[in-house]
PDB file of C-alpha atoms in Angstrom:
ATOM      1  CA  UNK A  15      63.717 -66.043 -39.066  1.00  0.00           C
ATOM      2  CA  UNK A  16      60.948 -68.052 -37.392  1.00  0.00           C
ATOM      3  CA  UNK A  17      57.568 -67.147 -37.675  1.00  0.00           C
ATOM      4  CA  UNK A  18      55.395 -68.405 -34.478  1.00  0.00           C
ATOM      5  CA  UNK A  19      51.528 -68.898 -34.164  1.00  0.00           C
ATOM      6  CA  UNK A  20      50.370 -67.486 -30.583  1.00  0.00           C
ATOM      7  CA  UNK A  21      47.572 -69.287 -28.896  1.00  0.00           C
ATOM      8  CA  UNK A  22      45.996 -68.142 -26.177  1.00  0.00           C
ATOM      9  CA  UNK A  23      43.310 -70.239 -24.460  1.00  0.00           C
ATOM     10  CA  UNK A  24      42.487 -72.065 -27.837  1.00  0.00           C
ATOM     11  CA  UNK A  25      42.349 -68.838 -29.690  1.00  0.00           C
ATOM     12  CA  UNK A  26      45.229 -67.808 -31.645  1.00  0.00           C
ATOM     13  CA  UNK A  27      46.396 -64.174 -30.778  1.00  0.00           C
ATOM     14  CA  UNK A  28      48.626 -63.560 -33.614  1.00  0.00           C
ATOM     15  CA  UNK A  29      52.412 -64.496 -35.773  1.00  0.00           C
ATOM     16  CA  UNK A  30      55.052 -63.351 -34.242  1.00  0.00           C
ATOM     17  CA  UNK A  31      58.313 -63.452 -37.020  1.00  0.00           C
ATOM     18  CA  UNK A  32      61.208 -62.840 -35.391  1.00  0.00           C
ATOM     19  CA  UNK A  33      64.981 -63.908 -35.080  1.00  0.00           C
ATOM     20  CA  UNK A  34      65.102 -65.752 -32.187  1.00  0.00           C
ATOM     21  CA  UNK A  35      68.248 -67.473 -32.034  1.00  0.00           C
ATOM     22  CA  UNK A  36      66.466 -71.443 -31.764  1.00  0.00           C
ATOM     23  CA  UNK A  37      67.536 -73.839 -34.500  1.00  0.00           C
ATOM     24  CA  UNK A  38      63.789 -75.469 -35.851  1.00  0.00           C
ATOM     25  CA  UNK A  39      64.989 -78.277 -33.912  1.00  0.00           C
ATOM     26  CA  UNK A  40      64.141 -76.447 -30.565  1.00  0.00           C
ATOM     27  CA  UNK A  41      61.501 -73.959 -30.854  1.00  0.00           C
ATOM     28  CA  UNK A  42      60.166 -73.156 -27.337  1.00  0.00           C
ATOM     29  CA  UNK A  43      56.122 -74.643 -27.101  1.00  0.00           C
ATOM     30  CA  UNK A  44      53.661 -71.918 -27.780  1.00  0.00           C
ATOM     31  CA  UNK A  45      50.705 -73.424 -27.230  1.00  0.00           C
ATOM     32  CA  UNK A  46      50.032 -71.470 -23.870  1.00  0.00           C
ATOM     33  CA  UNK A  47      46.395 -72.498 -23.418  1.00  0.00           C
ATOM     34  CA  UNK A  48      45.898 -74.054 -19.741  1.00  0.00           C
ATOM     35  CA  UNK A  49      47.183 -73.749 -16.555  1.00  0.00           C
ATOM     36  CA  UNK A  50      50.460 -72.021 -18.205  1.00  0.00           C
ATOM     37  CA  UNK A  51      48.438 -69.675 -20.058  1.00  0.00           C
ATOM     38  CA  UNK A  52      46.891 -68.470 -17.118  1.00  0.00           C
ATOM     39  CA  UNK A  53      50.034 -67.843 -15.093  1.00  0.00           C
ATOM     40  CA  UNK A  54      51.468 -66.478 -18.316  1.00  0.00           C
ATOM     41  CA  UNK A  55      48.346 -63.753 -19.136  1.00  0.00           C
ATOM     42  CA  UNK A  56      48.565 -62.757 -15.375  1.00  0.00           C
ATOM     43  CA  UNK A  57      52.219 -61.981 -15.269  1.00  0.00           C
ATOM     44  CA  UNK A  58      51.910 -60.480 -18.673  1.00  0.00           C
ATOM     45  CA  UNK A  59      49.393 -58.058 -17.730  1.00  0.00           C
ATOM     46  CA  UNK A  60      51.198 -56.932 -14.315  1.00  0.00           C
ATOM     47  CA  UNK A  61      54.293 -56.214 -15.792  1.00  0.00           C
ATOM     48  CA  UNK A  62      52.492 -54.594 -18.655  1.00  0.00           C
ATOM     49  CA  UNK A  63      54.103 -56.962 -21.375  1.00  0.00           C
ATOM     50  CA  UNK A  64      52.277 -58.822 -24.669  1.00  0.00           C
ATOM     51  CA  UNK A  65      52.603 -62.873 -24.355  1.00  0.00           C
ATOM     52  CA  UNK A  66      55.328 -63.314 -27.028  1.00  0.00           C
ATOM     53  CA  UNK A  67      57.865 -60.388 -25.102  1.00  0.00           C
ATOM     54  CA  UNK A  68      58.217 -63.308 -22.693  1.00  0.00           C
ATOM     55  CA  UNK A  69      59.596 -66.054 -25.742  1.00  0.00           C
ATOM     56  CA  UNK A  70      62.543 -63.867 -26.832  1.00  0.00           C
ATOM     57  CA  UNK A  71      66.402 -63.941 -25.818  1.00  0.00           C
ATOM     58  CA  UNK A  72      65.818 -60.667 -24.272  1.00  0.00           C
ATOM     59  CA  UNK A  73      67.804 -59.960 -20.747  1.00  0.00           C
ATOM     60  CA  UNK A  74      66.220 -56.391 -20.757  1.00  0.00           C
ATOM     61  CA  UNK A  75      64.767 -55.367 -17.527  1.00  0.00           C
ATOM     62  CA  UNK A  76      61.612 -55.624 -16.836  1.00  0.00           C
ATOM     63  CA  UNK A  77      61.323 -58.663 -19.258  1.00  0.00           C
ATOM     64  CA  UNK A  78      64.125 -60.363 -17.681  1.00  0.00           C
ATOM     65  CA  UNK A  79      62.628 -60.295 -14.426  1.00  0.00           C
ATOM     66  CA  UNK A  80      58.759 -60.799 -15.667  1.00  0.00           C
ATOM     67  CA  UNK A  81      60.279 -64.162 -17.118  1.00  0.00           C
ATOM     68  CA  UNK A  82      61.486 -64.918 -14.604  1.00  0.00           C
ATOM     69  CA  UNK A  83      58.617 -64.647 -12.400  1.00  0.00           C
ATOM     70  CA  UNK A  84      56.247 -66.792 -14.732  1.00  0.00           C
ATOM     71  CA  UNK A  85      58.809 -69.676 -15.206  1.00  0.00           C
ATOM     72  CA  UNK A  86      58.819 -69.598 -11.328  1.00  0.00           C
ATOM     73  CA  UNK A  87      55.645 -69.371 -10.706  1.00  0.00           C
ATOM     74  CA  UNK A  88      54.258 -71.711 -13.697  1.00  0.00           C
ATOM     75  CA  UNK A  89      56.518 -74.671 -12.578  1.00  0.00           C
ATOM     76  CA  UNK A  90      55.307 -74.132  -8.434  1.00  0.00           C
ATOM     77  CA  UNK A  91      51.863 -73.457  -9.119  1.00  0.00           C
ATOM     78  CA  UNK A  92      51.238 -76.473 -11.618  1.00  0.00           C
ATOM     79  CA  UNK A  93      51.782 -79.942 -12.006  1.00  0.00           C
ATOM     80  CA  UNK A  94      53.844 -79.384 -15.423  1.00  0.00           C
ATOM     81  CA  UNK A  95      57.483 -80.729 -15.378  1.00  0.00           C
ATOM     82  CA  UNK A  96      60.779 -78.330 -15.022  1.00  0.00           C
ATOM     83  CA  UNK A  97      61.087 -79.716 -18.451  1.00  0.00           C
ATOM     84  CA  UNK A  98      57.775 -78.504 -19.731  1.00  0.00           C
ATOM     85  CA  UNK A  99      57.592 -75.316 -17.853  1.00  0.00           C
ATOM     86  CA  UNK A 100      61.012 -74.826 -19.857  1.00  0.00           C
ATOM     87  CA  UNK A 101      59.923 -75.840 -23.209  1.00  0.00           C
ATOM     88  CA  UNK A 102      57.120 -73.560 -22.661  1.00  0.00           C
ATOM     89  CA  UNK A 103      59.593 -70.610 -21.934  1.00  0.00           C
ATOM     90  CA  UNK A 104      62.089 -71.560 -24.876  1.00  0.00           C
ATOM     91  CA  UNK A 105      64.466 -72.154 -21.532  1.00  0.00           C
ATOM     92  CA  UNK A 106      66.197 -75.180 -20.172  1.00  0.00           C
ATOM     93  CA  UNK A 107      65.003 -76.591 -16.940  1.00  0.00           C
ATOM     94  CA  UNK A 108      67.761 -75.471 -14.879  1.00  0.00           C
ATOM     95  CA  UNK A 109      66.295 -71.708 -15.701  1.00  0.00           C
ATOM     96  CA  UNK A 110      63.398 -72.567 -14.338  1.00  0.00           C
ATOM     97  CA  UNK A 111      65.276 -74.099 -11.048  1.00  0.00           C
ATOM     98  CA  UNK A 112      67.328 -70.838 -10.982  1.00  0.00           C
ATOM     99  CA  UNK A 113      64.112 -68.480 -11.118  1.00  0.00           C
ATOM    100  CA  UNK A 114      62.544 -69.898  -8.463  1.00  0.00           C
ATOM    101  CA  UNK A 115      65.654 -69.802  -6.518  1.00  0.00           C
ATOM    102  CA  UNK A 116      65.975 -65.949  -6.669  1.00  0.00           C
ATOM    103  CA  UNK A 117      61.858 -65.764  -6.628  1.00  0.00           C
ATOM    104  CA  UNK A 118      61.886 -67.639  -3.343  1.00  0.00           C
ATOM    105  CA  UNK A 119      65.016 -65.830  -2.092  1.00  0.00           C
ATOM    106  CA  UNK A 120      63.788 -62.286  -3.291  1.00  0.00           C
ATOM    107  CA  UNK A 121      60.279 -63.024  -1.293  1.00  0.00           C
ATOM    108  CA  UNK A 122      61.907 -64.641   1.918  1.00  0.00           C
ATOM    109  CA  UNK A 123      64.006 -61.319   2.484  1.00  0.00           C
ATOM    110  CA  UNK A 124      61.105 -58.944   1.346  1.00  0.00           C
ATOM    111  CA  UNK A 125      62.943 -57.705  -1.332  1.00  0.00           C
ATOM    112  CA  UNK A 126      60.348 -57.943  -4.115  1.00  0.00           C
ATOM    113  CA  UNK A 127      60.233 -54.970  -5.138  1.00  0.00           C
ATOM    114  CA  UNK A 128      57.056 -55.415  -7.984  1.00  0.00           C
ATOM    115  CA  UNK A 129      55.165 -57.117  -5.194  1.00  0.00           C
ATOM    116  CA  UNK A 130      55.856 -60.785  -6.026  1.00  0.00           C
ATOM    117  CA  UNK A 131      53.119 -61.942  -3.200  1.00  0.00           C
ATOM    118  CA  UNK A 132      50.492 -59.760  -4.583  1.00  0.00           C
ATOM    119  CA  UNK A 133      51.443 -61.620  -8.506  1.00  0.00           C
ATOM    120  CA  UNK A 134      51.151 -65.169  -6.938  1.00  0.00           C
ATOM    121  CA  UNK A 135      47.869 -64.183  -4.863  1.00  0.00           C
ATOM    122  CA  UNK A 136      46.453 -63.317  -8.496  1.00  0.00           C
ATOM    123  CA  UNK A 137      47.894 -65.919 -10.277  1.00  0.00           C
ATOM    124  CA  UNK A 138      46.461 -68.456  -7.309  1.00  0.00           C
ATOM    125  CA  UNK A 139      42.900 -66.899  -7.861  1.00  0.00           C
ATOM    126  CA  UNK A 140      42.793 -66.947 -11.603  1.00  0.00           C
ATOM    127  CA  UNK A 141      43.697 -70.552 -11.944  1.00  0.00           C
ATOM    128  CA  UNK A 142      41.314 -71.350  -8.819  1.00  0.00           C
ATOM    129  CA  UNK A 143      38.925 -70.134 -11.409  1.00  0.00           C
ATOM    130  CA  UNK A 144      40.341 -71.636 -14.496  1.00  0.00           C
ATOM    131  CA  UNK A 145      40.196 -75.097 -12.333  1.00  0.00           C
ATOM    132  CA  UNK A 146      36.295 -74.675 -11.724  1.00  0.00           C
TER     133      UNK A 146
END
């Protein structure tokens, strides 16, 4: 069992215990205040999904896909390292290379089904404003 403290913009949301399947050598970063923390609240709320769904092992749809979204779109959107963006996700970089893969490739053949371009005009906005 791990029990993690959520933090929000400064604020912590709440303790999340759960089995998670990370030795306490490499828990993922939850301290999601920032730039991350904005791309992460947006994506949360469109998909309809609390912060710490997205720090699970879960492959479930629509997590899976959520995730995948954020990592994408926290990594092209920022100036954090693939490694950070990772850490942040409890993933290894290369997940964050592979979700923006199918991201871009979903987008470029207008197969987004959840209206990717409508998530990434709101996550542009909201950190325009967070950057003010």
């Amino acid at each position: 069992m791990t029990v993690l403290d959520l933090v929000v913009e400064g604020k912590k949301t709440g303790t999340a215990v759960a089995r998670l399947g990370w030795t306490d050598l490499d828990p993922p970063v939850l301290d999601v205040k920032g730039e991350a923390g904005v791309v992460l609240q947006v994506v949360a709320d469109w998909y309809g999904l609390e912060i710490f769904d997205f720090l699970g092992r879960s492959r479930r749809e629509p997590l899976a896909r959520a995730r995948l979204v954020a990592m994408a779109l926290t990594w092209r959107m920022t100036e954090m390292t693939l490694k950070r963006v990772g850490a942040i996700y409890g993933r290894h970089y290369g997940s964050v290379i592979h979700a923006w893969k199918v991201v871009q490739g979903e987008s470029m053949k207008g197969m987004d089904g959840k209206g990717l371009g409508e998530v990434f005009l709101k996550v542009r906005d909201e950190l325009r404003k967070f950057r003010k």
